[in-house]
Amino acid sequence: MGRPRHGGNRAWGAAIAGCSPEEILDFSASLNPLGPPASVLQALAQALSAAEPVVISRYPDPDYRDLRICLANHWAVEPEWIFVGNGAAELLTWAARDAQGREVWLPQPAFGEYARALAAAGVTVKPLPFFPAQGSPDFGLLQEPLPAAGKSSRVLWLNNPHNPTGRLLLQQEILPLLPQFERVVVDEAFMDFLPGDAPQELPPLDAGSELGELPRSQTLIPHLAAHPNTIVIRSLTKFFTLPGLRIGFAVGHPDHWRRWRQWRDPWSVNGLAAVAVAAALADENFRRRTLAWLPTAREHLLSGLQALPGWDPWPGQANFVLVRCPGSATQIQEKLLRQHRILVRDCLSFPELGERYLRIGLRTLPEQEQLLSACREILENS
Ligand SMILES: Cc1ncc(COP(=O)(O)O)c(C=O)c1O
């Protein structure tokens, strides 16, 4: 079995650890450990136990009207501005096709599916270095304005918060860039982990807590009407722990979707995924619990990793932590698997990072404690 390009490949980890995939403690996929929400499981069970389970016995509505209305209501846009997809991954494929004949400016390191989608569409990439010098806490993009000439051939792809660094670009950093490109695609697959992501989102349970101080969502969704050249891609995979259902959506001016509809399969989102979205978005309790867990889990993991001699974690804003190890990260990954059945993500699929980095998804505090003590044990015995 080849080394995986993505996190979450338990079968690969289990083959090295010599155990079953279920026995692996997975820190590699950056999924919410509190999910999937019980409300989603109930809604799915109910839909499947109906006398006629129409979610699977009928074709989905190819227009996905109800699903689009549900997503549109949550993010306060018109349903015509929503385009649903079989995970964000499918939407990246159409975004790449949409860039044909132009050059895509892409901050690097970058999520591996961008290269796949762009290469499949025959689109040239212009890499933008997006990684700080060691020890520098901040890093930015395109400090100088670009010449107006050439705009029609330029497309910008951003990922916010950025995988794998967790760096959150602020709206004020992104908005001036938008008019400088013919089109802009912003992948916000991890944005729902930040408070204030949707307009009707309730305040945190304890409004006086440190949660109030945390950076808030920097989603561009409310700015799309003013920037019809820009598309936001979102996923329900990470926040709601639904990678197997495959559900994502894009928000943007309906003109984009007139083009994209000609390319895609008419039923790319299955009926069960549509049921899950309605239940997931209605589950305010799950959202609150997740937003309360996340900052504590991040602080816990960051301080635990910082305490390991020579380990240098980046303080990102997503539900994962990128950490530079003093030696080979792949050796540590292998020891964690063989000795502790713990799977963390190496960063070999991000060539700019080399082999010193691990990306570790946040989990519950006891699970993180298990990981940290496994790391300490490995370091003591090496
Ligand atoms: C930045 C980013 N975008 C998109 C995706 C894909 O999400 P989905 O499961 O919705 O296809 C991932 C998955 O790892 C990701 O890291």
Tab-separated table of C-alpha atoms and ligand atoms in Angstrom:
chain	number	residue	atom	x	y	z
A	1	MET	CA	0.000	0.000	0.000
A	2	GLY	CA	1.504	3.342	-1.051
A	3	ARG	CA	1.968	6.229	1.373
A	4	PRO	CA	-1.340	8.154	1.453
A	5	ARG	CA	-1.607	11.702	0.066
A	6	HIS	CA	-4.390	12.538	2.526
A	7	GLY	CA	-5.098	12.105	6.199
A	8	GLY	CA	-7.646	9.606	7.493
A	9	ASN	CA	-6.207	6.506	5.815
A	10	ARG	CA	-6.618	4.104	8.740
A	11	ALA	CA	-6.074	1.050	6.532
A	12	TRP	CA	-2.545	2.276	5.737
A	13	GLY	CA	-1.824	3.010	9.400
A	14	ALA	CA	-3.291	-0.327	10.510
A	15	ALA	CA	-1.078	-2.236	8.056
A	16	ILE	CA	2.013	-0.652	9.671
A	17	ALA	CA	0.711	-0.945	13.243
A	18	GLY	CA	-0.335	-4.575	12.726
A	19	CYS	CA	-3.873	-4.017	14.014
A	20	SER	CA	-7.356	-3.419	12.631
A	21	PRO	CA	-8.296	0.037	11.279
A	22	GLU	CA	-10.796	0.426	14.165
A	23	GLU	CA	-7.964	0.163	16.703
A	24	ILE	CA	-6.143	3.172	15.253
A	25	LEU	CA	-6.447	6.486	17.095
A	26	ASP	CA	-6.580	8.864	14.151
A	27	PHE	CA	-5.129	12.380	14.473
A	28	SER	CA	-4.460	12.610	10.746
A	29	ALA	CA	-7.836	13.547	9.237
A	30	SER	CA	-8.678	16.821	11.058
A	31	LEU	CA	-12.283	15.822	11.703
A	32	ASN	CA	-14.363	16.995	14.656
A	33	PRO	CA	-14.012	14.288	17.365
A	34	LEU	CA	-17.435	15.241	18.806
A	35	GLY	CA	-19.272	14.207	15.661
A	36	PRO	CA	-21.127	13.076	13.734
A	37	PRO	CA	-23.948	14.799	15.636
A	38	ALA	CA	-26.531	12.426	17.163
A	39	SER	CA	-29.212	14.548	15.465
A	40	VAL	CA	-27.760	13.645	12.060
A	41	LEU	CA	-27.634	9.940	12.866
A	42	GLN	CA	-31.266	10.060	14.016
A	43	ALA	CA	-32.400	11.903	10.899
A	44	LEU	CA	-30.616	9.357	8.696
A	45	ALA	CA	-32.080	6.392	10.619
A	46	GLN	CA	-35.551	7.896	10.377
A	47	ALA	CA	-35.240	8.533	6.652
A	48	LEU	CA	-34.078	4.969	6.048
A	49	SER	CA	-36.759	3.339	8.201
A	50	ALA	CA	-39.687	5.115	6.487
A	51	ALA	CA	-42.212	2.776	4.775
A	52	GLU	CA	-40.796	4.019	1.488
A	53	PRO	CA	-37.253	5.273	2.063
A	54	VAL	CA	-37.458	7.872	-0.705
A	55	VAL	CA	-33.988	9.224	0.137
A	56	ILE	CA	-32.604	6.149	-1.566
A	57	SER	CA	-35.569	4.751	-3.528
A	58	ARG	CA	-35.906	7.886	-5.679
A	59	TYR	CA	-33.499	10.023	-7.654
A	60	PRO	CA	-32.550	13.195	-5.790
A	61	ASP	CA	-33.988	16.447	-7.156
A	62	PRO	CA	-31.349	17.388	-9.772
A	63	ASP	CA	-31.946	21.039	-8.898
A	64	TYR	CA	-31.444	20.353	-5.137
A	65	ARG	CA	-33.933	23.120	-4.418
A	66	ASP	CA	-34.676	22.206	-0.768
A	67	LEU	CA	-31.038	21.549	0.012
A	68	ARG	CA	-29.995	24.874	-1.496
A	69	ILE	CA	-32.730	26.696	0.440
A	70	CYS	CA	-31.512	25.097	3.666
A	71	LEU	CA	-27.887	26.138	3.053
A	72	ALA	CA	-28.921	29.573	1.783
A	73	ASN	CA	-31.019	30.271	4.890
A	74	HIS	CA	-28.148	29.308	7.158
A	75	TRP	CA	-25.624	31.587	5.457
A	76	ALA	CA	-28.161	34.343	4.575
A	77	VAL	CA	-27.806	34.273	0.791
A	78	GLU	CA	-30.260	33.579	-2.035
A	79	PRO	CA	-30.689	29.869	-2.965
A	80	GLU	CA	-29.673	30.728	-6.563
A	81	TRP	CA	-26.238	31.619	-5.210
A	82	ILE	CA	-25.656	28.050	-3.935
A	83	PHE	CA	-24.195	25.165	-5.958
A	84	VAL	CA	-23.985	21.808	-4.146
A	85	GLY	CA	-21.337	19.151	-4.718
A	86	ASN	CA	-20.129	15.699	-3.773
A	87	GLY	CA	-17.795	17.137	-1.170
A	88	ALA	CA	-15.668	20.222	-1.672
A	89	ALA	CA	-13.402	17.947	-3.730
A	90	GLU	CA	-15.931	17.805	-6.590
A	91	LEU	CA	-16.326	21.570	-6.550
A	92	LEU	CA	-12.569	22.015	-6.856
A	93	THR	CA	-12.741	19.980	-10.051
A	94	TRP	CA	-15.224	22.441	-11.585
A	95	ALA	CA	-13.353	25.452	-10.255
A	96	ALA	CA	-10.258	24.108	-12.025
A	97	ARG	CA	-12.129	23.550	-15.256
A	98	ASP	CA	-13.449	27.093	-14.970
A	99	ALA	CA	-9.855	28.338	-14.921
A	100	GLN	CA	-8.930	26.766	-18.258
A	101	GLY	CA	-6.961	29.157	-20.454
A	102	ARG	CA	-5.840	31.165	-17.411
A	103	GLU	CA	-3.090	30.868	-14.830
A	104	VAL	CA	-4.020	29.966	-11.255
A	105	TRP	CA	-2.046	31.780	-8.563
A	106	LEU	CA	-1.815	29.329	-5.703
A	107	PRO	CA	-0.274	29.855	-2.260
A	108	GLN	CA	2.017	26.955	-1.394
A	109	PRO	CA	2.107	24.617	0.419
A	110	ALA	CA	-1.410	23.709	-0.671
A	111	PHE	CA	-3.995	20.983	-0.163
A	112	GLY	CA	-3.084	18.220	-2.622
A	113	GLU	CA	-6.424	18.115	-4.442
A	114	TYR	CA	-5.783	21.547	-5.928
A	115	ALA	CA	-2.862	20.206	-7.938
A	116	ARG	CA	-4.900	17.161	-8.969
A	117	ALA	CA	-7.889	19.225	-10.136
A	118	LEU	CA	-5.770	21.854	-11.905
A	119	ALA	CA	-3.545	19.296	-13.647
A	120	ALA	CA	-6.611	17.330	-14.801
A	121	ALA	CA	-7.988	20.525	-16.332
A	122	GLY	CA	-4.612	21.346	-17.931
A	123	VAL	CA	-4.323	24.612	-15.993
A	124	THR	CA	-0.929	26.197	-15.285
A	125	VAL	CA	-0.122	27.035	-11.660
A	126	LYS	CA	1.840	30.043	-10.505
A	127	PRO	CA	3.099	29.156	-7.010
A	128	LEU	CA	2.940	31.886	-4.350
A	129	PRO	CA	5.241	31.218	-1.384
A	130	PHE	CA	3.024	31.144	1.703
A	131	PHE	CA	5.171	29.916	4.486
A	132	PRO	CA	7.025	31.944	7.088
A	133	ALA	CA	10.645	31.824	7.976
A	134	GLN	CA	11.164	29.624	11.016
A	135	GLY	CA	10.183	31.440	14.187
A	136	SER	CA	8.192	34.173	12.408
A	137	PRO	CA	4.621	34.046	13.699
A	138	ASP	CA	3.000	35.772	10.746
A	139	PHE	CA	3.114	35.632	6.993
A	140	GLY	CA	1.111	37.220	4.193
A	141	LEU	CA	0.361	37.222	0.504
A	142	LEU	CA	1.047	39.610	-2.377
A	143	GLN	CA	2.175	42.753	-0.586
A	144	GLU	CA	2.366	44.860	-3.797
A	145	PRO	CA	-0.658	45.616	-6.061
A	146	LEU	CA	-0.562	43.752	-9.387
A	147	PRO	CA	-0.553	45.547	-12.758
A	148	ALA	CA	-4.025	45.832	-14.337
A	149	ALA	CA	-2.634	44.372	-17.561
A	150	GLY	CA	-2.846	40.614	-17.400
A	151	LYS	CA	-5.785	40.576	-14.998
A	152	SER	CA	-7.983	38.660	-17.456
A	153	SER	CA	-5.577	35.727	-17.413
A	154	ARG	CA	-5.139	35.620	-13.621
A	155	VAL	CA	-7.161	33.446	-11.228
A	156	LEU	CA	-6.439	33.322	-7.494
A	157	TRP	CA	-7.084	30.254	-5.330
A	158	LEU	CA	-6.996	30.747	-1.577
A	159	ASN	CA	-7.589	28.401	1.318
A	160	ASN	CA	-8.759	30.046	4.517
A	161	PRO	CA	-7.951	28.931	7.187
A	162	HIS	CA	-5.005	27.483	5.353
A	163	ASN	CA	-4.245	23.773	5.266
A	164	PRO	CA	-1.628	22.777	6.467
A	165	THR	CA	-0.496	25.854	8.474
A	166	GLY	CA	-3.847	26.820	10.045
A	167	ARG	CA	-3.106	30.466	9.180
A	168	LEU	CA	-6.277	32.582	9.053
A	169	LEU	CA	-6.266	35.362	6.466
A	170	LEU	CA	-8.331	38.339	7.596
A	171	GLN	CA	-11.045	39.747	5.334
A	172	GLN	CA	-9.084	43.002	5.194
A	173	GLU	CA	-6.108	41.090	3.758
A	174	ILE	CA	-8.177	39.300	1.101
A	175	LEU	CA	-10.663	41.943	-0.038
A	176	PRO	CA	-8.087	44.214	-1.772
A	177	LEU	CA	-6.858	41.211	-3.774
A	178	LEU	CA	-10.243	40.317	-5.270
A	179	PRO	CA	-10.455	43.059	-7.964
A	180	GLN	CA	-6.928	42.244	-9.132
A	181	PHE	CA	-7.963	38.849	-10.513
A	182	GLU	CA	-10.413	37.747	-13.176
A	183	ARG	CA	-11.726	35.111	-10.774
A	184	VAL	CA	-11.039	34.135	-7.179
A	185	VAL	CA	-11.821	30.835	-5.475
A	186	VAL	CA	-11.630	30.695	-1.680
A	187	ASP	CA	-11.743	27.234	-0.119
A	188	GLU	CA	-13.199	27.685	3.382
A	189	ALA	CA	-13.435	23.979	4.262
A	190	PHE	CA	-12.344	24.701	7.858
A	191	MET	CA	-14.006	28.113	8.395
A	192	ASP	CA	-16.981	26.791	10.376
A	193	PHE	CA	-14.608	26.001	13.251
A	194	LEU	CA	-14.406	29.748	13.933
A	195	PRO	CA	-17.124	31.485	15.938
A	196	GLY	CA	-19.532	33.815	14.137
A	197	ASP	CA	-19.461	31.907	10.848
A	198	ALA	CA	-23.177	32.142	10.071
A	199	PRO	CA	-25.285	35.253	10.699
A	200	GLN	CA	-27.836	33.614	12.983
A	201	GLU	CA	-25.221	31.777	15.034
A	202	LEU	CA	-25.905	32.139	18.729
A	203	PRO	CA	-23.341	33.578	21.136
A	204	PRO	CA	-21.204	31.019	22.954
A	205	LEU	CA	-22.712	29.329	26.024
A	206	ASP	CA	-20.577	31.385	28.359
A	207	ALA	CA	-20.522	34.766	26.649
A	208	GLY	CA	-18.003	36.149	29.136
A	209	SER	CA	-15.488	33.364	28.512
A	210	GLU	CA	-12.268	33.657	26.542
A	211	LEU	CA	-14.202	32.376	23.525
A	212	GLY	CA	-15.382	35.956	23.030
A	213	GLU	CA	-11.728	36.964	22.466
A	214	LEU	CA	-11.049	34.397	19.761
A	215	PRO	CA	-10.649	35.386	16.108
A	216	ARG	CA	-14.013	35.231	14.403
A	217	SER	CA	-14.906	33.687	11.070
A	218	GLN	CA	-13.423	35.578	8.139
A	219	THR	CA	-15.767	34.030	5.602
A	220	LEU	CA	-16.134	35.967	2.377
A	221	ILE	CA	-19.756	34.826	1.924
A	222	PRO	CA	-21.226	38.214	2.987
A	223	HIS	CA	-18.894	39.987	0.509
A	224	LEU	CA	-19.765	37.949	-2.571
A	225	ALA	CA	-22.540	40.248	-3.778
A	226	ALA	CA	-19.966	43.054	-4.039
A	227	HIS	CA	-17.430	40.700	-5.673
A	228	PRO	CA	-19.254	38.572	-8.271
A	229	ASN	CA	-15.876	37.299	-9.584
A	230	THR	CA	-15.364	35.378	-6.324
A	231	ILE	CA	-16.552	31.919	-5.307
A	232	VAL	CA	-16.438	30.444	-1.802
A	233	ILE	CA	-16.199	26.663	-1.458
A	234	ARG	CA	-17.391	25.040	1.758
A	235	SER	CA	-17.518	21.501	3.123
A	236	LEU	CA	-19.651	19.828	5.784
A	237	THR	CA	-17.050	17.064	6.124
A	238	LYS	CA	-14.799	18.495	8.813
A	239	PHE	CA	-17.065	20.275	11.270
A	240	PHE	CA	-19.826	17.653	11.242
A	241	THR	CA	-17.519	14.608	10.860
A	242	LEU	CA	-19.253	13.413	7.699
A	243	PRO	CA	-16.407	12.483	5.306
A	244	GLY	CA	-18.266	9.383	4.119
A	245	LEU	CA	-21.389	11.257	3.069
A	246	ARG	CA	-19.567	13.596	0.654
A	247	ILE	CA	-21.264	16.949	0.931
A	248	GLY	CA	-19.972	20.395	0.092
A	249	PHE	CA	-21.299	23.532	-1.547
A	250	ALA	CA	-20.111	26.653	-3.294
A	251	VAL	CA	-21.481	30.176	-2.943
A	252	GLY	CA	-21.218	32.751	-5.684
A	253	HIS	CA	-22.989	34.656	-8.436
A	254	PRO	CA	-25.488	32.397	-10.315
A	255	ASP	CA	-23.635	33.030	-13.609
A	256	HIS	CA	-20.877	30.727	-12.383
A	257	TRP	CA	-23.357	27.918	-11.807
A	258	ARG	CA	-24.809	28.243	-15.314
A	259	ARG	CA	-21.356	27.177	-16.574
A	260	TRP	CA	-20.714	24.544	-13.887
A	261	ARG	CA	-24.117	22.865	-14.368
A	262	GLN	CA	-23.163	21.940	-17.930
A	263	TRP	CA	-20.219	19.891	-16.669
A	264	ARG	CA	-21.388	18.046	-13.620
A	265	ASP	CA	-23.325	14.830	-13.050
A	266	PRO	CA	-27.033	15.680	-12.457
A	267	TRP	CA	-27.228	13.772	-9.122
A	268	SER	CA	-23.814	14.259	-7.601
A	269	VAL	CA	-25.181	14.698	-4.057
A	270	ASN	CA	-27.005	11.675	-2.683
A	271	GLY	CA	-30.330	11.782	-0.840
A	272	LEU	CA	-28.851	10.838	2.531
A	273	ALA	CA	-26.366	13.696	2.399
A	274	ALA	CA	-29.230	16.134	1.817
A	275	VAL	CA	-31.066	14.793	4.909
A	276	ALA	CA	-27.881	15.106	6.973
A	277	VAL	CA	-27.346	18.756	6.026
A	278	ALA	CA	-30.763	19.829	7.280
A	279	ALA	CA	-30.261	18.053	10.611
A	280	ALA	CA	-26.652	19.213	11.027
A	281	LEU	CA	-27.352	22.877	10.415
A	282	ALA	CA	-30.306	22.845	12.814
A	283	ASP	CA	-28.183	21.378	15.623
A	284	GLU	CA	-27.173	24.486	17.570
A	285	ASN	CA	-26.150	22.438	20.576
A	286	PHE	CA	-23.548	20.538	18.538
A	287	ARG	CA	-22.153	23.796	17.164
A	288	ARG	CA	-21.904	25.307	20.628
A	289	ARG	CA	-20.235	22.231	22.096
A	290	THR	CA	-17.706	22.169	19.250
A	291	LEU	CA	-16.875	25.856	19.567
A	292	ALA	CA	-16.438	25.436	23.325
A	293	TRP	CA	-14.179	22.360	22.935
A	294	LEU	CA	-11.908	23.697	20.216
A	295	PRO	CA	-9.925	26.532	21.890
A	296	THR	CA	-9.242	24.428	24.962
A	297	ALA	CA	-8.138	21.466	22.845
A	298	ARG	CA	-5.863	23.697	20.740
A	299	GLU	CA	-4.231	25.310	23.766
A	300	HIS	CA	-3.739	21.888	25.327
A	301	LEU	CA	-2.114	20.406	22.225
A	302	LEU	CA	-0.017	23.496	21.508
A	303	SER	CA	1.382	23.689	25.027
A	304	GLY	CA	1.938	19.913	25.158
A	305	LEU	CA	3.871	19.981	21.859
A	306	GLN	CA	5.829	23.089	22.865
A	307	ALA	CA	7.014	21.231	25.943
A	308	LEU	CA	8.615	18.492	23.812
A	309	PRO	CA	12.296	19.378	23.346
A	310	GLY	CA	12.934	20.859	19.899
A	311	TRP	CA	9.298	20.663	18.734
A	312	ASP	CA	7.949	23.878	17.200
A	313	PRO	CA	4.156	24.043	16.688
A	314	TRP	CA	2.516	26.861	14.657
A	315	PRO	CA	-0.341	28.610	16.447
A	316	GLY	CA	-2.953	28.338	13.662
A	317	GLN	CA	-6.694	28.958	13.826
A	318	ALA	CA	-8.030	25.675	12.447
A	319	ASN	CA	-8.755	22.360	14.144
A	320	PHE	CA	-5.252	21.041	13.512
A	321	VAL	CA	-1.726	22.009	14.472
A	322	LEU	CA	1.302	21.961	12.180
A	323	VAL	CA	4.431	21.100	14.106
A	324	ARG	CA	8.090	21.048	13.126
A	325	CYS	CA	9.964	18.135	14.650
A	326	PRO	CA	13.670	18.214	15.483
A	327	GLY	CA	14.299	15.092	13.375
A	328	SER	CA	12.532	12.982	10.776
A	329	ALA	CA	8.767	13.340	11.156
A	330	THR	CA	8.162	10.134	9.243
A	331	GLN	CA	10.214	8.182	11.785
A	332	ILE	CA	8.117	9.618	14.611
A	333	GLN	CA	4.958	8.842	12.653
A	334	GLU	CA	6.077	5.243	12.217
A	335	LYS	CA	6.965	4.814	15.892
A	336	LEU	CA	3.608	6.261	16.956
A	337	LEU	CA	1.912	3.720	14.726
A	338	ARG	CA	3.977	0.662	15.611
A	339	GLN	CA	4.285	1.320	19.341
A	340	HIS	CA	1.007	3.162	20.108
A	341	ARG	CA	-1.415	2.637	17.192
A	342	ILE	CA	-1.637	6.389	16.812
A	343	LEU	CA	-1.848	7.896	13.322
A	344	VAL	CA	-0.609	11.434	12.660
A	345	ARG	CA	-0.200	13.015	9.244
A	346	ASP	CA	3.235	13.449	7.771
A	347	CYS	CA	3.546	16.389	5.382
A	348	LEU	CA	5.424	14.712	2.528
A	349	SER	CA	2.538	15.535	0.200
A	350	PHE	CA	3.336	19.225	0.822
A	351	PRO	CA	6.754	19.249	-0.916
A	352	GLU	CA	7.604	22.779	0.320
A	353	LEU	CA	7.604	21.515	3.910
A	354	GLY	CA	10.001	18.626	3.549
A	355	GLU	CA	10.105	15.773	6.000
A	356	ARG	CA	10.314	17.559	9.343
A	357	TYR	CA	6.608	18.406	9.730
A	358	LEU	CA	3.575	16.664	11.189
A	359	ARG	CA	-0.015	17.895	11.009
A	360	ILE	CA	-2.026	16.817	14.022
A	361	GLY	CA	-5.819	17.103	14.204
A	362	LEU	CA	-7.337	18.240	17.508
A	363	ARG	CA	-9.159	15.543	19.450
A	364	THR	CA	-10.553	15.184	22.959
A	365	LEU	CA	-8.205	16.115	25.829
A	366	PRO	CA	-7.717	12.502	27.050
A	367	GLU	CA	-6.881	11.406	23.472
A	368	GLN	CA	-4.429	14.293	23.088
A	369	GLU	CA	-2.875	13.341	26.433
A	370	GLN	CA	-2.429	9.815	25.059
A	371	LEU	CA	-0.656	11.220	21.999
A	372	LEU	CA	1.571	13.535	24.031
A	373	SER	CA	2.638	10.831	26.430
A	374	ALA	CA	3.351	8.520	23.467
A	375	CYS	CA	5.552	11.261	21.958
A	376	ARG	CA	7.369	11.747	25.282
A	377	GLU	CA	7.991	8.013	25.554
A	378	ILE	CA	9.368	7.861	21.993
A	379	LEU	CA	11.686	10.811	22.668
A	380	GLU	CA	12.932	9.306	25.932
A	381	ASN	CA	13.794	6.031	24.221
A	382	SER	CA	15.453	7.473	21.146
B	1	LIG	C1	-8.490	22.518	2.431
B	1	LIG	C2	-9.425	21.405	2.077
B	1	LIG	N1	-10.387	21.617	1.170
B	1	LIG	C3	-11.245	20.651	0.826
B	1	LIG	C4	-11.156	19.388	1.370
B	1	LIG	C5	-12.083	18.314	0.905
B	1	LIG	O1	-13.278	18.295	1.616
B	1	LIG	P1	-14.463	17.342	1.195
B	1	LIG	O2	-14.451	16.170	2.114
B	1	LIG	O3	-15.696	18.188	1.372
B	1	LIG	O4	-14.286	16.948	-0.234
B	1	LIG	C6	-10.171	19.116	2.316
B	1	LIG	C7	-10.040	17.780	2.901
B	1	LIG	O5	-9.077	17.429	3.526
B	1	LIG	C8	-9.278	20.157	2.673
B	1	LIG	O6	-8.294	19.953	3.560
